[in-house]
Short mmCIF file of C-alpha atoms in Angstrom, two decimals:
data_model
loop_
_atom_site.label_atom_id
_atom_site.label_comp_id
_atom_site.label_asym_id
_atom_site.label_seq_id
_atom_site.Cartn_x
_atom_site.Cartn_y
_atom_site.Cartn_z
CA UNK V 168 -47.14 7.74 93.66
CA UNK V 169 -47.27 11.45 92.81
CA UNK V 170 -43.67 11.59 91.73
CA UNK V 171 -44.09 8.75 89.14
CA UNK V 172 -46.75 10.68 87.12
CA UNK V 173 -44.35 13.15 85.39
CA UNK V 174 -42.03 10.25 84.61
CA UNK V 175 -44.89 8.31 82.97
CA UNK V 176 -45.95 11.41 81.04
CA UNK V 177 -42.39 11.99 79.86
CA UNK V 178 -42.10 8.35 78.80
CA UNK V 179 -45.44 8.60 76.92
CA UNK V 180 -44.30 11.72 75.07
CA UNK V 181 -40.98 10.13 74.24
CA UNK V 182 -42.72 7.00 72.91
CA UNK V 183 -45.11 9.14 70.84
CA UNK V 184 -42.23 11.16 69.39
CA UNK V 185 -40.38 7.94 68.59
CA UNK V 186 -43.43 6.41 66.86
CA UNK V 187 -44.07 9.58 64.82
CA UNK V 188 -40.40 9.86 63.97
CA UNK V 189 -40.21 6.27 62.74
CA UNK V 190 -43.44 6.71 60.75
CA UNK V 191 -42.16 9.94 59.17
CA UNK V 192 -38.88 8.29 58.25
CA UNK V 193 -40.75 5.39 56.65
CA UNK V 194 -42.94 7.77 54.63
CA UNK V 195 -39.88 9.69 53.41
CA UNK V 196 -38.14 6.43 52.51
CA UNK V 197 -41.15 4.99 50.71
CA UNK V 198 -41.50 8.24 48.71
CA UNK V 199 -37.81 8.21 47.87
CA UNK V 200 -38.03 4.57 46.75
CA UNK V 201 -41.10 5.12 44.64
CA UNK V 202 -39.43 8.14 43.03
CA UNK V 203 -36.37 6.13 42.05
CA UNK V 204 -38.53 3.25 40.78
CA UNK V 205 -40.69 5.38 38.50
CA UNK V 206 -38.83 5.65 35.18
CA UNK V 207 -38.67 9.10 33.66
CA UNK V 208 -37.81 10.11 30.12
CA UNK V 209 -36.27 13.29 28.77
CA UNK V 210 -37.02 14.36 25.22
CA UNK V 211 -34.86 17.48 24.90
CA UNK V 212 -32.43 15.79 22.47
CA UNK V 213 -34.91 13.89 20.34
CA UNK V 214 -34.62 14.30 16.54
CA UNK V 215 -35.74 14.72 13.80
CA UNK V 216 -39.21 15.40 15.16
CA UNK V 217 -40.56 16.36 18.54
CA UNK V 218 -42.29 13.66 20.54
CA UNK V 219 -45.89 14.22 21.50
CA UNK V 220 -46.94 13.89 25.17
CA UNK V 221 -49.13 10.88 24.48
CA UNK V 222 -46.30 9.14 22.61
CA UNK V 223 -43.87 9.85 25.46
CA UNK V 224 -46.24 8.28 27.95
CA UNK V 225 -46.89 5.26 25.74
CA UNK V 226 -43.20 4.66 25.01
CA UNK V 227 -42.27 4.95 28.68
CA UNK V 228 -45.11 2.66 29.76
CA UNK V 229 -44.22 -0.04 27.22
CA UNK V 230 -40.45 0.22 27.80
CA UNK V 231 -40.97 -0.18 31.55
CA UNK V 232 -43.20 -3.19 30.87
CA UNK V 233 -40.45 -4.65 28.66
CA UNK V 234 -37.94 -4.48 31.53
CA UNK V 235 -40.40 -6.21 33.86
CA UNK V 236 -40.81 -8.89 31.23
CA UNK V 237 -37.03 -9.36 30.97
CA UNK V 238 -36.82 -9.78 34.74
CA UNK V 239 -39.57 -12.43 34.79
CA UNK V 240 -38.27 -14.27 31.72
CA UNK V 241 -34.69 -14.45 33.03
CA UNK V 242 -35.55 -15.66 36.51
CA UNK V 243 -38.18 -18.17 35.34
CA UNK V 244 -36.21 -19.29 32.26
CA UNK V 245 -39.40 -18.78 30.30
CA UNK V 246 -39.88 -16.97 27.00
CA UNK V 247 -43.59 -16.41 27.64
CA UNK V 248 -43.22 -12.99 29.33
CA UNK V 249 -41.44 -11.68 26.21
CA UNK V 250 -44.43 -12.15 23.91
CA UNK V 251 -46.10 -8.75 24.35
CA UNK V 252 -43.23 -6.30 24.57
CA UNK V 253 -40.53 -7.63 22.25
CA UNK V 254 -40.29 -8.19 18.54
CA UNK V 255 -37.68 -8.89 15.88
CA UNK V 256 -34.06 -9.29 16.88
CA UNK V 257 -34.55 -8.32 20.54
CA UNK V 258 -37.04 -11.14 20.97
CA UNK V 259 -34.88 -13.66 19.09
CA UNK V 260 -31.86 -12.69 21.15
CA UNK V 261 -33.58 -12.93 24.53
CA UNK V 262 -35.25 -16.19 23.53
CA UNK V 263 -31.87 -17.70 22.65
CA UNK V 264 -30.32 -16.43 25.88
CA UNK V 265 -33.09 -18.03 27.93
CA UNK V 266 -32.85 -21.34 26.06
CA UNK V 267 -29.07 -21.38 26.51
CA UNK V 268 -29.12 -20.56 30.20
CA UNK V 269 -31.82 -23.19 30.77
CA UNK V 270 -29.59 -25.77 29.06
CA UNK V 271 -26.65 -24.62 31.18
CA UNK V 272 -28.68 -24.99 34.40
CA UNK V 273 -28.48 -21.28 35.18
CA UNK V 274 -30.98 -18.55 35.93
CA UNK V 275 -30.49 -14.79 36.14
CA UNK V 276 -32.15 -12.55 38.66
CA UNK V 277 -32.29 -8.88 37.66
CA UNK V 278 -33.00 -6.37 40.41
CA UNK V 279 -34.01 -3.19 38.64
CA UNK V 280 -32.98 -0.12 40.62
CA UNK V 281 -34.11 2.55 38.19
CA UNK V 282 -33.57 4.06 34.74
CA UNK V 283 -32.54 7.42 33.38
CA UNK V 284 -33.94 7.52 29.87
CA UNK V 285 -33.38 9.97 27.02
CA UNK V 286 -35.31 9.76 23.77
CA UNK V 287 -32.68 10.51 21.11
CA UNK V 288 -34.41 9.59 17.84
CA UNK V 289 -38.04 9.68 16.73
CA UNK V 290 -38.52 8.93 13.06
CA UNK V 291 -40.27 11.44 10.85
CA UNK V 292 -43.11 8.99 10.15
CA UNK V 293 -43.54 8.23 13.85
CA UNK V 294 -42.87 4.52 13.50
CA UNK V 295 -39.54 4.16 15.37
CA UNK V 296 -37.93 5.53 18.52
CA UNK V 297 -34.41 5.18 19.86
CA UNK V 298 -33.79 5.54 23.60
CA UNK V 299 -30.59 5.88 25.58
CA UNK V 300 -31.16 4.33 28.99
CA UNK V 301 -28.74 4.36 31.92
CA UNK V 302 -30.05 1.58 34.10
CA UNK V 303 -29.01 0.81 37.66
CA UNK V 304 -29.15 -2.95 37.77
CA UNK V 305 -28.16 -5.70 40.16
CA UNK V 306 -27.47 -8.91 38.28
CA UNK V 307 -27.34 -12.25 40.05
CA UNK V 308 -26.57 -15.47 38.21
CA UNK V 309 -27.75 -18.58 40.00
CA UNK V 310 -26.92 -22.23 39.58
CA UNK V 311 -29.69 -24.11 41.30
CA UNK V 312 -30.30 -21.90 44.31
CA UNK V 313 -26.70 -20.78 44.64
CA UNK V 314 -25.55 -17.34 43.55
CA UNK V 315 -22.45 -17.80 41.38
CA UNK V 316 -22.17 -14.18 40.29
CA UNK V 317 -23.52 -10.90 41.59
CA UNK V 318 -22.79 -7.34 40.57
CA UNK V 319 -24.48 -3.97 40.77
CA UNK V 320 -23.73 -1.60 37.92
CA UNK V 321 -25.00 1.36 35.99
CA UNK V 322 -25.30 0.00 32.47
CA UNK V 323 -26.01 2.07 29.40
CA UNK V 324 -28.45 0.60 26.88
CA UNK V 325 -29.59 1.71 23.46
CA UNK V 326 -33.11 0.56 22.67
CA UNK V 327 -35.02 0.76 19.41
CA UNK V 328 -38.78 0.54 19.73
CA UNK V 329 -41.25 0.33 16.88
CA UNK V 330 -44.96 0.97 16.97
CA UNK V 331 -47.24 -2.04 16.76
CA UNK V 332 -51.03 -2.20 16.68
CA UNK V 333 -51.64 -1.08 20.26
CA UNK V 334 -48.20 -0.61 21.83
CA UNK V 335 -44.52 0.07 21.34
CA UNK V 336 -42.37 -3.04 21.13
CA UNK V 337 -38.64 -3.31 21.78
CA UNK V 338 -36.95 -4.35 18.53
CA UNK V 339 -33.38 -3.99 19.77
CA UNK V 340 -31.85 -3.69 23.25
CA UNK V 341 -28.09 -3.44 23.29
CA UNK V 342 -25.82 -2.69 26.23
CA UNK V 343 -23.08 -0.19 25.43
CA UNK V 344 -19.69 0.31 27.09
CA UNK V 345 -19.16 3.74 28.69
CA UNK V 346 -18.65 6.62 26.25
CA UNK V 347 -19.55 4.60 23.16
CA UNK V 348 -22.91 6.15 22.53
CA UNK V 349 -23.03 9.67 21.14
CA UNK V 350 -24.38 12.25 23.54
CA UNK V 351 -26.20 14.33 20.97
CA UNK V 352 -27.72 13.43 17.67
CA UNK V 353 -27.34 16.54 15.57
CA UNK V 354 -27.14 16.97 11.85
CA UNK F 247 -7.11 -46.17 63.24
CA UNK F 248 -8.62 -46.88 59.81
CA UNK F 249 -11.31 -44.25 60.41
CA UNK F 250 -8.66 -41.76 61.40
CA UNK F 251 -6.74 -42.36 58.14
CA UNK F 252 -9.92 -41.99 56.10
CA UNK F 253 -10.81 -38.80 57.91
CA UNK F 254 -7.30 -37.50 57.33
CA UNK F 255 -7.50 -38.32 53.61
CA UNK F 256 -10.91 -36.65 53.25
CA UNK F 257 -9.58 -33.54 54.99
CA UNK F 258 -6.56 -33.52 52.69
CA UNK F 259 -8.74 -33.82 49.54
CA UNK F 260 -11.06 -31.06 50.75
CA UNK F 261 -8.12 -28.81 51.59
CA UNK F 262 -6.53 -29.48 48.19
CA UNK F 263 -9.78 -28.76 46.36
CA UNK F 264 -10.32 -25.56 48.31
CA UNK F 265 -6.75 -24.48 47.68
CA UNK F 266 -7.08 -25.19 43.94
CA UNK F 267 -10.29 -23.21 43.81
CA UNK F 268 -8.66 -20.32 45.61
CA UNK F 269 -6.07 -20.24 42.89
CA UNK F 270 -8.70 -20.33 40.09
CA UNK F 271 -9.05 -17.12 38.16
CA UNK F 272 -9.92 -15.74 34.72
CA UNK F 273 -7.94 -13.61 32.31
CA UNK F 274 -10.00 -11.87 29.61
CA UNK F 275 -8.70 -9.22 27.19
CA UNK F 276 -9.90 -5.81 28.35
CA UNK F 277 -10.31 -4.53 24.77
CA UNK F 278 -10.52 -5.75 21.19
CA UNK F 279 -13.15 -8.40 21.86
CA UNK F 280 -15.60 -8.24 18.97
CA UNK F 281 -18.46 -10.30 17.59
CA UNK F 282 -17.28 -12.73 14.92
CA UNK F 283 -13.70 -12.81 16.21
CA UNK F 284 -12.10 -15.62 18.21
CA UNK F 285 -11.65 -15.07 21.93
CA UNK F 286 -9.03 -16.59 24.22
CA UNK F 287 -9.66 -16.70 27.95
CA UNK F 288 -6.84 -17.66 30.27
CA UNK F 289 -7.43 -19.52 33.53
CA UNK F 290 -5.25 -19.90 36.60
CA UNK F 291 -5.22 -22.65 39.20
CA UNK F 292 -5.29 -26.43 39.09
CA UNK F 293 -8.00 -29.01 38.56
CA UNK F 294 -11.25 -29.17 36.62
CA UNK F 295 -13.69 -26.29 36.25
CA UNK F 296 -16.69 -25.14 34.22
CA UNK F 297 -16.65 -21.79 32.51
CA UNK F 298 -19.93 -20.08 31.55
CA UNK F 299 -20.04 -16.99 29.35
CA UNK F 300 -23.39 -15.21 29.57
CA UNK F 301 -23.97 -12.70 26.79
CA UNK F 302 -26.98 -10.64 25.75
CA UNK F 303 -28.21 -13.27 23.31
CA UNK F 304 -26.38 -16.46 24.13
CA UNK F 305 -24.69 -18.54 26.81
CA UNK F 306 -21.50 -20.47 26.07
CA UNK F 307 -20.51 -23.17 28.55
CA UNK F 308 -17.32 -25.28 28.51
CA UNK F 309 -15.44 -27.70 30.76
CA UNK F 310 -11.90 -26.52 31.31
CA UNK F 311 -8.64 -27.65 32.93
CA UNK F 312 -7.54 -24.79 35.16
CA UNK F 313 -4.26 -23.33 34.03
CA UNK F 314 -5.10 -23.81 30.36
CA UNK F 315 -6.70 -21.42 27.88
CA UNK F 316 -10.30 -21.55 26.67
CA UNK F 317 -10.69 -20.88 22.95
CA UNK F 318 -14.01 -19.45 21.76
CA UNK F 319 -14.36 -19.76 18.00
CA UNK F 320 -15.18 -16.71 15.89
CA UNK F 321 -18.51 -18.17 14.76
CA UNK F 322 -19.57 -18.86 18.38
CA UNK F 323 -19.32 -15.26 19.59
CA UNK F 324 -22.03 -13.12 18.04
CA UNK F 325 -23.78 -10.95 20.66
CA UNK F 326 -22.38 -7.47 21.22
CA UNK F 327 -22.72 -5.94 24.65
CA UNK F 328 -22.03 -6.80 28.27
CA UNK F 329 -20.94 -10.34 29.05
CA UNK F 330 -20.32 -12.14 32.33
CA UNK F 331 -17.72 -14.91 32.52
CA UNK F 332 -18.11 -17.27 35.48
CA UNK F 333 -15.59 -19.93 36.42
CA UNK F 334 -16.87 -22.61 38.80
CA UNK F 335 -14.49 -25.02 40.47
CA UNK F 336 -14.78 -27.07 43.64
CA UNK F 337 -17.94 -25.34 44.80
CA UNK F 338 -16.48 -21.86 44.39
CA UNK F 339 -17.01 -19.35 41.64
CA UNK F 340 -15.06 -16.46 40.16
CA UNK F 341 -16.47 -14.04 37.65
CA UNK F 342 -15.49 -11.17 35.38
CA UNK F 343 -17.50 -8.71 33.28
CA UNK F 344 -16.28 -7.99 29.75
CA UNK F 345 -17.58 -6.25 26.64
CA UNK F 346 -17.99 -7.50 23.09
CA UNK F 347 -18.06 -4.90 20.33
CA UNK F 348 -20.20 -5.17 17.20
CA UNK F 349 -18.51 -6.32 13.97
CA UNK F 350 -18.29 -4.25 10.77
CA UNK F 351 -21.54 -2.91 9.27
CA UNK F 352 -22.91 -5.39 6.72
CA UNK F 353 -26.63 -5.02 7.03
CA UNK F 354 -28.70 -1.89 6.49
CA UNK F 355 -32.30 -1.51 7.52
CA UNK F 356 -33.56 1.34 5.36
CA UNK F 357 -36.86 3.14 5.93
CA UNK F 358 -37.86 5.45 3.08
CA UNK F 359 -41.02 7.50 3.59
CA UNK F 360 -43.42 8.24 2.03
CA UNK F 361 -43.76 5.74 -0.80
CA UNK F 362 -45.61 8.32 -2.95
CA UNK F 363 -44.92 12.04 -2.87
CA UNK F 364 -45.83 15.10 -4.96
CA UNK F 365 -42.97 16.71 -6.92
CA UNK F 366 -41.09 19.78 -5.73
CA UNK F 367 -42.03 19.44 -2.05
CA UNK F 368 -39.51 20.78 0.47
CA UNK F 369 -38.10 18.05 2.79
CA UNK F 370 -41.02 15.77 2.00
CA UNK F 371 -38.94 12.58 1.80
CA UNK F 372 -37.21 11.04 4.79
CA UNK F 373 -34.65 8.25 4.75
CA UNK F 374 -33.51 6.45 7.90
CA UNK F 375 -30.82 3.79 8.03
CA UNK F 376 -30.21 1.48 10.99
CA UNK F 377 -26.71 0.03 10.76
CA UNK F 378 -26.22 -3.59 11.79
CA UNK F 379 -23.38 -6.06 11.59
CA UNK F 380 -23.89 -9.58 10.22
CA UNK F 381 -25.11 -10.75 13.65
CA UNK F 382 -27.77 -8.00 13.85
CA UNK F 383 -25.86 -5.99 16.46
CA UNK F 384 -26.32 -2.23 16.14
CA UNK F 385 -23.04 -0.73 14.91
CA UNK F 386 -22.30 2.24 17.17
CA UNK F 387 -19.05 3.41 15.58
CA UNK F 388 -19.83 6.61 13.58
CA UNK F 389 -19.99 5.46 9.96
CA UNK F 390 -20.58 7.51 6.79
CA UNK F 391 -23.82 6.57 5.02
CA UNK F 392 -24.50 7.81 1.47
CA UNK F 393 -28.06 8.59 0.40
CA UNK F 394 -28.74 8.95 -3.33
CA UNK F 395 -32.16 10.10 -4.54
CA UNK F 396 -32.63 10.34 -8.30
CA UNK F 397 -35.33 10.27 -10.98
CA UNK F 398 -34.44 9.49 -14.58
CA UNK F 399 -30.75 10.13 -13.97
CA UNK F 400 -31.07 13.46 -12.18
CA UNK F 401 -30.98 13.83 -8.44
CA UNK F 402 -28.90 14.52 -5.38
CA UNK F 403 -26.39 12.61 -3.29
CA UNK F 404 -25.77 13.25 0.39
CA UNK F 405 -23.38 11.68 2.90
CA UNK F 406 -24.32 11.58 6.58
CA UNK F 407 -22.44 10.13 9.56
CA UNK F 408 -24.33 7.64 11.70
CA UNK F 409 -24.84 8.35 15.40
CA UNK F 410 -25.88 5.70 17.86
CA UNK F 411 -26.36 3.30 14.96
CA UNK F 412 -28.72 5.54 12.99
CA UNK F 413 -28.27 7.88 10.02
CA UNK F 414 -31.10 9.90 8.54
CA UNK F 415 -31.80 12.62 6.02
CA UNK F 416 -34.67 14.72 4.84
CA UNK F 417 -34.77 15.47 1.12
CA UNK F 418 -36.97 17.49 -1.17
CA UNK F 419 -38.73 15.73 -4.01
CA UNK F 420 -37.44 16.55 -7.49
CA UNK F 421 -39.26 18.50 -10.21
CA UNK F 422 -39.86 15.45 -12.45
CA UNK F 423 -42.50 12.84 -11.84
CA UNK F 424 -41.57 9.18 -11.96
CA UNK F 425 -40.15 6.39 -9.82
CA UNK F 426 -37.34 7.92 -7.76
CA UNK F 427 -34.55 5.51 -6.87
CA UNK F 428 -33.62 6.08 -3.23
CA UNK F 429 -30.40 4.25 -2.41
CA UNK F 430 -28.60 4.08 0.94
CA UNK F 431 -25.10 2.67 0.96
CA UNK F 432 -22.28 1.94 3.37
CA UNK F 433 -19.05 0.74 1.79
CA UNK F 434 -20.01 -2.03 -0.63
CA UNK F 435 -23.44 -2.60 0.89
CA UNK F 436 -26.45 -0.77 -0.45
CA UNK F 437 -30.23 -0.97 -0.17
CA UNK F 438 -32.63 0.46 -2.75
CA UNK F 439 -36.15 1.81 -2.22
CA UNK F 440 -38.53 3.39 -4.73
CA UNK F 441 -40.38 6.60 -3.97
CA UNK F 442 -43.03 7.38 -6.57
CA UNK F 443 -42.93 11.08 -7.37
CA UNK F 444 -46.24 12.24 -8.74
CA UNK F 445 -47.43 15.57 -10.07
CA UNK F 446 -48.41 18.09 -7.43
CA UNK F 447 -51.67 20.06 -7.33
CA UNK F 448 -52.75 21.53 -10.70
CA UNK F 449 -51.18 24.89 -11.46
CA UNK F 450 -53.85 27.59 -11.60
CA UNK F 451 -52.74 28.72 -15.04
CA UNK F 452 -53.10 25.22 -16.51
CA UNK F 453 -56.65 24.53 -15.35
CA UNK F 454 -58.62 25.80 -18.29
CA UNK F 455 -61.75 24.39 -19.89
CA UNK F 456 -63.66 24.93 -23.13
CA UNK F 457 -66.92 23.75 -24.67
CA UNK F 458 -66.39 20.79 -26.97
CA UNK F 459 -69.99 19.99 -27.92
CA UNK F 460 -73.42 21.55 -27.63
CA UNK F 461 -76.62 19.54 -27.97
CA UNK F 462 -80.25 20.39 -27.43
CA UNK F 463 -80.33 19.58 -23.73
CA UNK F 464 -76.69 19.31 -22.81
CA UNK F 465 -73.34 20.94 -23.17
CA UNK F 466 -70.03 19.07 -22.93
CA UNK F 467 -67.03 20.86 -21.42
CA UNK F 468 -63.46 19.58 -21.38
CA UNK F 469 -60.26 20.84 -19.83
CA UNK F 470 -56.94 21.38 -21.53
CA UNK F 471 -54.19 19.02 -20.35
CA UNK F 472 -53.93 19.64 -16.58
CA UNK F 473 -50.38 20.13 -15.34
CA UNK F 474 -48.73 21.05 -12.06
CA UNK F 475 -46.48 24.10 -11.79
CA UNK F 476 -43.45 21.98 -12.81
CA UNK F 477 -45.15 20.94 -16.04
CA UNK F 478 -46.01 17.36 -15.05
CA UNK F 479 -49.41 15.97 -16.01
CA UNK F 480 -51.61 15.63 -12.95
CA UNK F 481 -52.18 11.89 -12.39
CA UNK F 482 -55.26 10.10 -13.68
CA UNK F 483 -57.97 9.71 -11.11
CA UNK F 484 -57.57 13.18 -9.60
CA UNK F 485 -60.95 14.86 -9.18
CA UNK F 486 -61.98 17.95 -11.14
CA UNK F 487 -65.26 19.68 -10.23
CA UNK F 488 -67.38 21.44 -12.86
CA UNK F 489 -70.07 23.72 -11.42
CA UNK F 490 -72.86 25.24 -13.50
CA UNK F 491 -74.92 28.02 -11.89
CA UNK F 492 -78.07 29.49 -13.46
CA UNK F 493 -81.42 30.85 -12.29
CA UNK F 494 -82.71 27.32 -11.58
CA UNK F 495 -79.87 26.53 -9.23
CA UNK F 496 -76.51 24.78 -9.21
CA UNK F 497 -75.37 21.59 -10.99
CA UNK F 498 -72.08 19.96 -9.99
CA UNK F 499 -70.19 17.19 -11.76
CA UNK F 500 -67.08 15.63 -10.19
CA UNK F 501 -65.03 14.07 -12.99
CA UNK F 502 -61.79 12.10 -12.81
CA UNK F 503 -58.81 13.06 -14.90
CA UNK F 504 -58.14 10.59 -17.74
CA UNK F 505 -54.91 10.84 -19.70
CA UNK F 506 -54.46 14.42 -18.51
CA UNK F 507 -57.97 15.66 -19.37
CA UNK F 508 -61.26 15.91 -17.51
CA UNK F 509 -64.67 16.40 -19.09
CA UNK F 510 -68.28 16.73 -17.99
CA UNK F 511 -71.75 16.88 -19.49
CA UNK F 512 -73.85 19.68 -18.03
CA UNK F 513 -77.47 20.76 -18.63
CA UNK F 514 -77.91 23.28 -21.43
CA UNK F 515 -79.04 26.70 -20.24
CA UNK F 516 -79.88 30.11 -21.75
CA UNK F 517 -77.88 31.95 -19.16
CA UNK F 518 -75.42 30.09 -16.93
CA UNK F 519 -71.92 30.38 -15.52
CA UNK F 520 -69.66 27.32 -15.47
CA UNK F 521 -66.60 27.17 -13.23
CA UNK F 522 -63.93 24.50 -12.82
CA UNK F 523 -61.78 23.62 -9.80
CA UNK F 524 -59.45 20.87 -8.61
CA UNK F 525 -58.44 20.74 -4.98
CA UNK F 526 -57.60 24.31 -3.99
CA UNK F 527 -56.97 25.39 -7.58
CA UNK F 528 -59.58 27.41 -9.45
CA UNK F 529 -59.69 27.43 -13.24
CA UNK F 530 -61.38 29.70 -15.76
CA UNK F 531 -65.09 30.46 -15.98
CA UNK F 532 -67.43 30.12 -18.99
CA UNK F 533 -70.80 31.78 -19.66
CA UNK F 534 -73.58 30.07 -21.59
CA UNK F 535 -76.32 31.93 -23.41
CA UNK F 536 -74.99 35.45 -23.04
CA UNK F 537 -71.81 34.40 -24.82
CA UNK F 538 -68.43 33.74 -23.24
#
């Protein structure tokens, strides 16, 4: 009886260490995930005017919302989620894509794995912004419930946003092959 | 025996279909695919298949005989960006990613700000051009854009290369008032905007007043023509303040400029000082009673 007590104590300590270890690992992982999910924007290259803090926050908030809307619209084959965050050609283009893929019996699932965003243009009158976004995206195309295509890529996008009454709306979102965008926008 | 033959046949068909699908593949040009140009996609294998091309703003779907080529017409391909081609045959799918470039620039979106600007202001006018092709794709290839800002035949021309689909300039307003023609052009395509250049603040030397009429109870003062420092008449409607100060207190009249002049009727006084100002510009001062 006496000899089993140290063994039980050792087992208890080992179990406690294991539980704490697993918990710590989970916390680290959750923090790492949330860090990669939160989009961040750099403004060091922006021209011809500097971007105010409040504008940066608003642009980032509305651009992130636009990507969520794309994800919902593509997987549901519905144009409704596009209403708030898109305008002009970007909205027309996404609407047509959704109509076409609905007619073709396809849906697209976009798994957004993070964005690295640079503001590269902010118009003098404050009405338009251009962003360069390197997005880590998993794209799955489904026919019925079957995945017919899947790829994970880092895709570069150029986005033009314009200010509306209470938010920034995406007016153009165009994917760009590697090395086609210009790194700096200097005059 | 009959069941065995049927089973054998079914197995054969399934094997053949699977084998055909294994052989199915896509051949897409790795470069030179552009919006508004025809595209030829080659397929390998045997049997029937469906090819789907998913682009940023459209999906093209066709039935195809494996081993033949799929022709996409120039007018059917209009979204620039990343495309996915998927070939589905016998329950299997094969896919490729390819890129479509924008076409030539044919459409300029030109923002000219502000619409009204005082003359002779440094970098007060901004012009921004977004370059699009005829399908509204942003043209990313660096392209020279010419900006021409002129009033009554005199002005300045500037050529700027686009970057990431945008070209912009900042320009100073000219010395002459009038409707400035602000033109942005790329090749044969141009867009015109009008920026109204108006006189700037009155020049301190030009804001002078004199007495035009004296009556028993009133005195009427009027300015000379009010001009800015470039010699342009300050626009009608600008406010000029006349202030009369005497021992009883202060009387102020805010008058609008009409055809270059402003005038006010002030109370007559034995001993008063009258001053005139417009914006931050102070004019001359008159004295009533004790002489000028």
